[in-house]
PDB file of C-alpha atoms in Angstrom:
ATOM      1  CA  MET A  14       0.851  28.574   3.932  1.00 40.00           C
ATOM      2  CA  GLU A  15      -2.166  28.356   6.226  1.00 45.00           C
ATOM      3  CA  ALA A  16      -3.201  24.851   5.159  1.00 44.00           C
ATOM      4  CA  HIS A  17       0.326  23.563   5.728  1.00 52.00           C
ATOM      5  CA  THR A  18       0.211  24.846   9.310  1.00 46.00           C
ATOM      6  CA  GLU A  19      -3.173  23.248   9.885  1.00 52.00           C
ATOM      7  CA  VAL A  20      -1.957  19.887   8.632  1.00 58.00           C
ATOM      8  CA  LYS A  21       1.141  20.100  10.793  1.00 53.00           C
ATOM      9  CA  ASN A  22      -0.660  20.932  14.005  1.00 41.00           C
ATOM     10  CA  SER A  23      -3.934  19.033  13.894  1.00 47.00           C
ATOM     11  CA  THR A  24      -5.780  15.973  12.701  1.00 77.00           C
ATOM     12  CA  ALA A  25      -7.744  18.093  10.242  1.00 87.00           C
ATOM     13  CA  LEU A  26      -7.494  15.513   7.482  1.00 91.00           C
ATOM     14  CA  GLU A  27      -8.514  11.905   7.112  1.00 94.00           C
ATOM     15  CA  VAL A  28      -6.213  10.249   4.578  1.00 96.00           C
ATOM     16  CA  VAL A  29      -6.828   6.843   3.017  1.00 98.00           C
ATOM     17  CA  CYS A  30      -4.280   5.247   0.701  1.00 98.00           C
ATOM     18  CA  TYR A  31      -5.680   2.626  -1.673  1.00 99.00           C
ATOM     19  CA  THR A  32      -2.802   0.400  -2.610  1.00 99.00           C
ATOM     20  CA  ASP A  33      -1.504  -3.132  -3.078  1.00 98.00           C
ATOM     21  CA  PRO A  34       1.699  -4.930  -2.015  1.00 98.00           C
ATOM     22  CA  LEU A  35       2.430  -5.795  -5.670  1.00 98.00           C
ATOM     23  CA  CYS A  36       1.905  -2.265  -6.991  1.00 97.00           C
ATOM     24  CA  CYS A  37       5.227  -0.859  -8.209  1.00 97.00           C
ATOM     25  CA  TRP A  38       3.807   2.663  -8.466  1.00 97.00           C
ATOM     26  CA  SER A  39       2.776   2.479  -4.808  1.00 98.00           C
ATOM     27  CA  TRP A  40       6.353   1.594  -3.871  1.00 98.00           C
ATOM     28  CA  ALA A  41       7.569   4.599  -5.869  1.00 98.00           C
ATOM     29  CA  PHE A  42       4.995   6.711  -3.977  1.00 98.00           C
ATOM     30  CA  GLU A  43       6.161   5.494  -0.555  1.00 98.00           C
ATOM     31  CA  PRO A  44       8.611   8.393   0.032  1.00 97.00           C
ATOM     32  CA  VAL A  45       5.691  10.822  -0.338  1.00 97.00           C
ATOM     33  CA  LEU A  46       3.645   8.849   2.189  1.00 96.00           C
ATOM     34  CA  ARG A  47       6.593   8.889   4.576  1.00 95.00           C
ATOM     35  CA  GLN A  48       7.005  12.638   4.145  1.00 94.00           C
ATOM     36  CA  LEU A  49       3.319  13.190   4.918  1.00 93.00           C
ATOM     37  CA  LYS A  50       3.769  11.289   8.155  1.00 92.00           C
ATOM     38  CA  GLU A  51       7.119  12.646   9.291  1.00 91.00           C
ATOM     39  CA  GLU A  52       6.822  16.295   8.248  1.00 88.00           C
ATOM     40  CA  TYR A  53       3.078  16.900   8.409  1.00 86.00           C
ATOM     41  CA  HIS A  54       2.108  14.311  11.037  1.00 88.00           C
ATOM     42  CA  VAL A  55      -0.695  12.987   8.858  1.00 90.00           C
ATOM     43  CA  SER A  56      -2.181   9.661   9.899  1.00 91.00           C
ATOM     44  CA  ILE A  57      -2.776   7.371   6.917  1.00 96.00           C
ATOM     45  CA  ARG A  58      -5.155   4.428   6.736  1.00 97.00           C
ATOM     46  CA  TYR A  59      -4.183   1.774   4.199  1.00 98.00           C
ATOM     47  CA  CYS A  60      -6.834  -0.031   2.163  1.00 99.00           C
ATOM     48  CA  MET A  61      -5.698  -3.113   0.241  1.00 99.00           C
ATOM     49  CA  GLY A  62      -6.827  -3.243  -3.365  1.00 97.00           C
ATOM     50  CA  GLY A  63      -6.312  -6.907  -4.214  1.00 96.00           C
ATOM     51  CA  MET A  64      -4.735  -5.995  -7.532  1.00 94.00           C
ATOM     52  CA  LEU A  65      -3.988  -9.585  -8.540  1.00 94.00           C
ATOM     53  CA  SER A  66      -6.371 -12.320  -7.422  1.00 95.00           C
ATOM     54  CA  SER A  67      -4.772 -14.802  -9.824  1.00 94.00           C
ATOM     55  CA  TRP A  68      -3.266 -14.731 -13.281  1.00 90.00           C
ATOM     56  CA  LYS A  69      -6.204 -16.751 -14.538  1.00 90.00           C
ATOM     57  CA  HIS A  70      -8.476 -13.753 -13.948  1.00 83.00           C
ATOM     58  CA  TYR A  71      -6.053 -10.860 -14.475  1.00 84.00           C
ATOM     59  CA  HIS A  72      -6.072  -8.607 -17.524  1.00 82.00           C
ATOM     60  CA  ASP A  73      -4.854  -5.018 -17.583  1.00 81.00           C
ATOM     61  CA  ALA A  74      -6.016  -3.661 -20.924  1.00 76.00           C
ATOM     62  CA  LEU A  75      -4.253  -0.313 -20.417  1.00 77.00           C
ATOM     63  CA  GLN A  76      -0.829  -1.910 -19.892  1.00 80.00           C
ATOM     64  CA  ALA A  77      -1.562  -4.971 -22.068  1.00 81.00           C
ATOM     65  CA  VAL A  78      -0.706  -7.327 -19.208  1.00 86.00           C
ATOM     66  CA  SER A  79      -2.314 -10.743 -18.789  1.00 85.00           C
ATOM     67  CA  ARG A  80       0.748 -12.912 -18.030  1.00 92.00           C
ATOM     68  CA  PRO A  81       3.568 -12.611 -15.470  1.00 93.00           C
ATOM     69  CA  LEU A  82       6.245 -12.000 -18.118  1.00 93.00           C
ATOM     70  CA  GLN A  83       4.320  -8.952 -19.320  1.00 94.00           C
ATOM     71  CA  MET A  84       4.455  -7.362 -15.851  1.00 94.00           C
ATOM     72  CA  GLY A  85       8.254  -7.090 -15.965  1.00 94.00           C
ATOM     73  CA  PRO A  86       8.309  -4.245 -18.524  1.00 94.00           C
ATOM     74  CA  VAL A  87       5.711  -2.341 -16.467  1.00 94.00           C
ATOM     75  CA  TRP A  88       7.977  -2.495 -13.419  1.00 96.00           C
ATOM     76  CA  MET A  89      10.964  -1.533 -15.571  1.00 96.00           C
ATOM     77  CA  GLN A  90       9.069   1.514 -16.809  1.00 95.00           C
ATOM     78  CA  ALA A  91       8.155   2.493 -13.239  1.00 96.00           C
ATOM     79  CA  ARG A  92      11.811   2.239 -12.238  1.00 97.00           C
ATOM     80  CA  GLN A  93      12.970   4.353 -15.170  1.00 97.00           C
ATOM     81  CA  MET A  94      10.294   7.016 -14.679  1.00 96.00           C
ATOM     82  CA  THR A  95      10.552   7.365 -10.898  1.00 96.00           C
ATOM     83  CA  GLY A  96      14.098   6.334 -10.023  1.00 96.00           C
ATOM     84  CA  ALA A  97      12.770   3.884  -7.435  1.00 97.00           C
ATOM     85  CA  VAL A  98      14.703   0.677  -6.797  1.00 97.00           C
ATOM     86  CA  ILE A  99      12.536  -2.010  -8.419  1.00 98.00           C
ATOM     87  CA  ASP A 100      13.603  -5.555  -9.344  1.00 97.00           C
ATOM     88  CA  ASP A 101      11.551  -6.280 -12.457  1.00 96.00           C
ATOM     89  CA  LYS A 102      13.365  -9.607 -12.966  1.00 97.00           C
ATOM     90  CA  ILE A 103      11.162 -11.291 -10.352  1.00 97.00           C
ATOM     91  CA  TRP A 104       8.505 -11.671 -13.049  1.00 97.00           C
ATOM     92  CA  PHE A 105      10.928 -13.864 -14.986  1.00 96.00           C
ATOM     93  CA  ARG A 106      12.580 -15.580 -12.026  1.00 96.00           C
ATOM     94  CA  ASP A 107       9.833 -16.292  -9.463  1.00 97.00           C
ATOM     95  CA  PRO A 108       6.577 -14.489 -10.322  1.00 97.00           C
ATOM     96  CA  PRO A 109       4.024 -14.042  -7.512  1.00 98.00           C
ATOM     97  CA  ALA A 110       0.808 -15.906  -8.301  1.00 97.00           C
ATOM     98  CA  SER A 111      -1.423 -13.452  -6.432  1.00 97.00           C
ATOM     99  CA  SER A 112      -1.332 -10.364  -4.237  1.00 98.00           C
ATOM    100  CA  TYR A 113      -4.156 -11.700  -2.035  1.00 98.00           C
ATOM    101  CA  PRO A 114      -1.904 -13.553   0.463  1.00 98.00           C
ATOM    102  CA  ALA A 115       0.140 -10.396   1.010  1.00 99.00           C
ATOM    103  CA  CYS A 116      -3.009  -8.276   1.361  1.00 99.00           C
ATOM    104  CA  VAL A 117      -4.349 -10.655   4.015  1.00 99.00           C
ATOM    105  CA  ALA A 118      -0.953 -10.546   5.732  1.00 99.00           C
ATOM    106  CA  VAL A 119      -1.147  -6.749   5.938  1.00 99.00           C
ATOM    107  CA  LYS A 120      -4.553  -6.969   7.606  1.00 99.00           C
ATOM    108  CA  THR A 121      -3.147  -9.639   9.942  1.00 99.00           C
ATOM    109  CA  ALA A 122      -0.403  -7.278  11.079  1.00 99.00           C
ATOM    110  CA  GLY A 123      -3.094  -4.642  11.495  1.00 98.00           C
ATOM    111  CA  LEU A 124      -4.776  -6.733  14.178  1.00 98.00           C
ATOM    112  CA  GLN A 125      -1.829  -5.813  16.410  1.00 98.00           C
ATOM    113  CA  SER A 126      -1.895  -2.084  15.607  1.00 97.00           C
ATOM    114  CA  PRO A 127      -2.279   0.334  12.674  1.00 97.00           C
ATOM    115  CA  GLU A 128       1.411   1.181  13.053  1.00 97.00           C
ATOM    116  CA  MET A 129       2.396  -2.475  12.651  1.00 98.00           C
ATOM    117  CA  GLU A 130       0.127  -2.758   9.620  1.00 98.00           C
ATOM    118  CA  GLU A 131       1.961   0.130   7.980  1.00 98.00           C
ATOM    119  CA  LYS A 132       5.411  -1.157   8.883  1.00 98.00           C
ATOM    120  CA  TYR A 133       4.583  -4.648   7.634  1.00 99.00           C
ATOM    121  CA  LEU A 134       3.303  -3.234   4.342  1.00 99.00           C
ATOM    122  CA  TYR A 135       6.611  -1.413   3.925  1.00 98.00           C
ATOM    123  CA  LEU A 136       8.507  -4.662   4.526  1.00 99.00           C
ATOM    124  CA  LEU A 137       6.377  -6.372   1.874  1.00 99.00           C
ATOM    125  CA  TRP A 138       7.101  -3.656  -0.674  1.00 99.00           C
ATOM    126  CA  GLU A 139      10.796  -3.746   0.132  1.00 99.00           C
ATOM    127  CA  ALA A 140      10.896  -7.548  -0.033  1.00 99.00           C
ATOM    128  CA  VAL A 141       9.346  -7.850  -3.483  1.00 99.00           C
ATOM    129  CA  MET A 142      10.509  -4.602  -5.102  1.00 98.00           C
ATOM    130  CA  VAL A 143      14.079  -4.408  -3.801  1.00 98.00           C
ATOM    131  CA  LYS A 144      14.993  -7.935  -2.720  1.00 98.00           C
ATOM    132  CA  GLY A 145      13.027  -9.827  -5.373  1.00 97.00           C
ATOM    133  CA  LYS A 146      11.191 -12.096  -2.923  1.00 98.00           C
ATOM    134  CA  ASN A 147       7.945 -13.815  -3.840  1.00 98.00           C
ATOM    135  CA  ILE A 148       5.460 -12.350  -1.346  1.00 99.00           C
ATOM    136  CA  ALA A 149       2.739 -14.754  -2.448  1.00 98.00           C
ATOM    137  CA  LYS A 150       4.560 -17.478  -0.484  1.00 98.00           C
ATOM    138  CA  LYS A 151       3.602 -18.050   3.143  1.00 98.00           C
ATOM    139  CA  GLU A 152       7.175 -18.651   4.255  1.00 98.00           C
ATOM    140  CA  VAL A 153       8.159 -15.200   2.996  1.00 99.00           C
ATOM    141  CA  LEU A 154       5.235 -13.619   4.848  1.00 99.00           C
ATOM    142  CA  LEU A 155       6.278 -15.361   8.071  1.00 99.00           C
ATOM    143  CA  ASP A 156       9.927 -14.386   7.599  1.00 99.00           C
ATOM    144  CA  LEU A 157       8.902 -10.745   7.284  1.00 99.00           C
ATOM    145  CA  ALA A 158       6.831 -11.008  10.457  1.00 99.00           C
ATOM    146  CA  ALA A 159       9.856 -12.418  12.275  1.00 98.00           C
ATOM    147  CA  ALA A 160      11.988  -9.552  10.954  1.00 98.00           C
ATOM    148  CA  LEU A 161       9.425  -7.023  12.159  1.00 98.00           C
ATOM    149  CA  GLU A 162       9.410  -8.574  15.629  1.00 98.00           C
ATOM    150  CA  THR A 163      13.211  -8.499  15.728  1.00 97.00           C
ATOM    151  CA  GLY A 164      13.265  -4.851  14.722  1.00 96.00           C
ATOM    152  CA  LEU A 165      10.526  -3.849  17.158  1.00 95.00           C
ATOM    153  CA  PRO A 166      10.714  -6.158  20.171  1.00 90.00           C
ATOM    154  CA  GLY A 167       7.682  -5.816  22.398  1.00 94.00           C
ATOM    155  CA  SER A 168       5.653  -4.015  19.724  1.00 96.00           C
ATOM    156  CA  PHE A 169       4.946  -6.930  17.387  1.00 98.00           C
ATOM    157  CA  SER A 170       4.478 -10.654  17.893  1.00 98.00           C
ATOM    158  CA  ALA A 171       5.446 -12.962  15.040  1.00 98.00           C
ATOM    159  CA  ASP A 172       3.788 -15.871  16.865  1.00 98.00           C
ATOM    160  CA  SER A 173       0.461 -14.028  17.009  1.00 98.00           C
ATOM    161  CA  PHE A 174       0.846 -13.141  13.349  1.00 98.00           C
ATOM    162  CA  ASP A 175       1.425 -16.796  12.461  1.00 98.00           C
ATOM    163  CA  ILE A 176      -1.647 -17.903  14.417  1.00 98.00           C
ATOM    164  CA  GLN A 177      -3.909 -15.194  12.999  1.00 98.00           C
ATOM    165  CA  LEU A 178      -2.733 -15.291   9.377  1.00 98.00           C
ATOM    166  CA  GLY A 179      -5.728 -16.254   7.263  1.00 93.00           C
ATOM    167  CA  CYS A 180      -8.168 -16.388  10.175  1.00 97.00           C
ATOM    168  CA  LYS A 181     -11.732 -15.140   9.710  1.00 97.00           C
ATOM    169  CA  ALA A 182     -10.961 -11.706  11.145  1.00 97.00           C
ATOM    170  CA  THR A 183      -8.150 -11.055   8.676  1.00 98.00           C
ATOM    171  CA  VAL A 184     -10.046 -12.394   5.680  1.00 98.00           C
ATOM    172  CA  ASP A 185     -13.065 -10.291   6.655  1.00 98.00           C
ATOM    173  CA  ALA A 186     -10.850  -7.212   7.017  1.00 98.00           C
ATOM    174  CA  PHE A 187      -9.440  -7.750   3.536  1.00 98.00           C
ATOM    175  CA  ARG A 188     -12.912  -8.377   2.142  1.00 98.00           C
ATOM    176  CA  SER A 189     -14.030  -5.081   3.679  1.00 99.00           C
ATOM    177  CA  ASP A 190     -11.126  -3.338   1.941  1.00 99.00           C
ATOM    178  CA  LEU A 191     -12.139  -4.853  -1.402  1.00 98.00           C
ATOM    179  CA  GLN A 192     -15.699  -3.653  -0.877  1.00 98.00           C
ATOM    180  CA  GLU A 193     -14.468  -0.145  -0.116  1.00 98.00           C
ATOM    181  CA  VAL A 194     -12.299  -0.116  -3.239  1.00 98.00           C
ATOM    182  CA  SER A 195     -15.318  -1.172  -5.283  1.00 97.00           C
ATOM    183  CA  TYR A 196     -17.604   1.386  -3.619  1.00 97.00           C
ATOM    184  CA  ARG A 197     -15.116   4.204  -4.230  1.00 96.00           C
ATOM    185  CA  ARG A 198     -14.572   2.994  -7.801  1.00 96.00           C
ATOM    186  CA  ILE A 199     -10.817   2.934  -7.323  1.00 96.00           C
ATOM    187  CA  GLU A 200      -9.248   1.781 -10.582  1.00 90.00           C
ATOM    188  CA  ARG A 201      -5.621   2.876 -10.121  1.00 93.00           C
ATOM    189  CA  PHE A 202      -3.095   2.352  -7.362  1.00 96.00           C
ATOM    190  CA  PRO A 203      -1.969   4.229  -5.481  1.00 98.00           C
ATOM    191  CA  SER A 204      -4.973   6.469  -4.928  1.00 98.00           C
ATOM    192  CA  LEU A 205      -5.149   8.913  -2.050  1.00 98.00           C
ATOM    193  CA  LEU A 206      -8.500  10.017  -0.617  1.00 98.00           C
ATOM    194  CA  LEU A 207      -8.253  13.290   1.312  1.00 96.00           C
ATOM    195  CA  THR A 208     -11.215  14.244   3.501  1.00 95.00           C
ATOM    196  CA  ALA A 209     -11.553  17.321   5.723  1.00 93.00           C
ATOM    197  CA  ARG A 210     -12.915  16.128   9.056  1.00 91.00           C
ATOM    198  CA  ARG A 211     -14.689  19.417   9.773  1.00 90.00           C
ATOM    199  CA  THR A 212     -16.561  19.839   6.484  1.00 92.00           C
ATOM    200  CA  GLY A 213     -16.495  16.402   4.877  1.00 93.00           C
ATOM    201  CA  GLN A 214     -15.021  17.934   1.726  1.00 94.00           C
ATOM    202  CA  ALA A 215     -13.108  15.208  -0.126  1.00 96.00           C
ATOM    203  CA  LEU A 216     -10.684  14.846  -3.019  1.00 97.00           C
ATOM    204  CA  LEU A 217      -9.343  11.691  -4.671  1.00 98.00           C
ATOM    205  CA  LEU A 218      -5.824  11.838  -6.102  1.00 98.00           C
ATOM    206  CA  THR A 219      -4.974   8.943  -8.398  1.00 96.00           C
ATOM    207  CA  GLY A 220      -1.572   7.660  -9.386  1.00 94.00           C
ATOM    208  CA  ASN A 221       1.939   8.436  -8.224  1.00 94.00           C
ATOM    209  CA  ARG A 222       1.933  12.176  -7.403  1.00 95.00           C
ATOM    210  CA  PRO A 223       4.777  14.411  -6.183  1.00 95.00           C
ATOM    211  CA  ILE A 224       4.497  15.835  -2.688  1.00 95.00           C
ATOM    212  CA  ASP A 225       3.689  19.327  -4.014  1.00 95.00           C
ATOM    213  CA  GLU A 226       0.579  18.044  -5.777  1.00 96.00           C
ATOM    214  CA  VAL A 227      -0.546  16.202  -2.662  1.00 96.00           C
ATOM    215  CA  MET A 228      -0.075  19.336  -0.559  1.00 94.00           C
ATOM    216  CA  LYS A 229      -2.078  21.397  -3.058  1.00 94.00           C
ATOM    217  CA  GLY A 230      -4.830  18.805  -2.782  1.00 95.00           C
ATOM    218  CA  MET A 231      -4.772  19.101   1.001  1.00 93.00           C
ATOM    219  CA  GLU A 232      -4.972  22.883   0.789  1.00 93.00           C
ATOM    220  CA  LYS A 233      -7.920  22.664  -1.577  1.00 94.00           C
ATOM    221  CA  VAL A 234      -9.809  20.279   0.705  1.00 94.00           C
ATOM    222  CA  LEU A 235      -9.076  22.184   3.910  1.00 91.00           C
ATOM    223  CA  ASN A 236      -9.905  25.592   2.453  1.00 91.00           C
ATOM    224  CA  SER A 237     -13.143  24.590   0.712  1.00 81.00           C
TER     225      SER A 237
END
């Protein structure tokens, strides 16, 4: 289809993914994001949502979640509905206290390059969803940075990450993401904002969507 060709051969679309390192539905959506990149060469900007500031202030009325133990069944449901590998037992074994440290860590990796930001976010998702690691802990964040450096020597510096983690630039970058999420009134993760660069026509897709629905959204935006 014409829109598919345009996406493949140009930078016709601006795509922003509103997400969070502790969002199980975002992890289930990751294969779609990867397909957009690899097959359609779409560049994606990631905006951290800060889903969980602390359990003291967290209450999801829709899912009836206000304590760590109540998050386990939500992750179990996501696993059963999507087939994604998700370790829901972390909420019983070693529940993360907040997603803020991981969000700041993503922005820290982003200081080195957008590509490293994306790759670090993937490692965070994999660490907590698949390997059951508590990504609210600094030592886990540093271990993931070291793993990224090992996998991509010369492209990422774990030492720079360690120095910059939590510095003003990274905190400000995360704060800017939170402001954007608030401005866009994003209430569900993942959410995908598709904007045609030529016309400014935009469409917000919320929730975990199959690739066909995302492509239809792209066609609608590009052909409007």
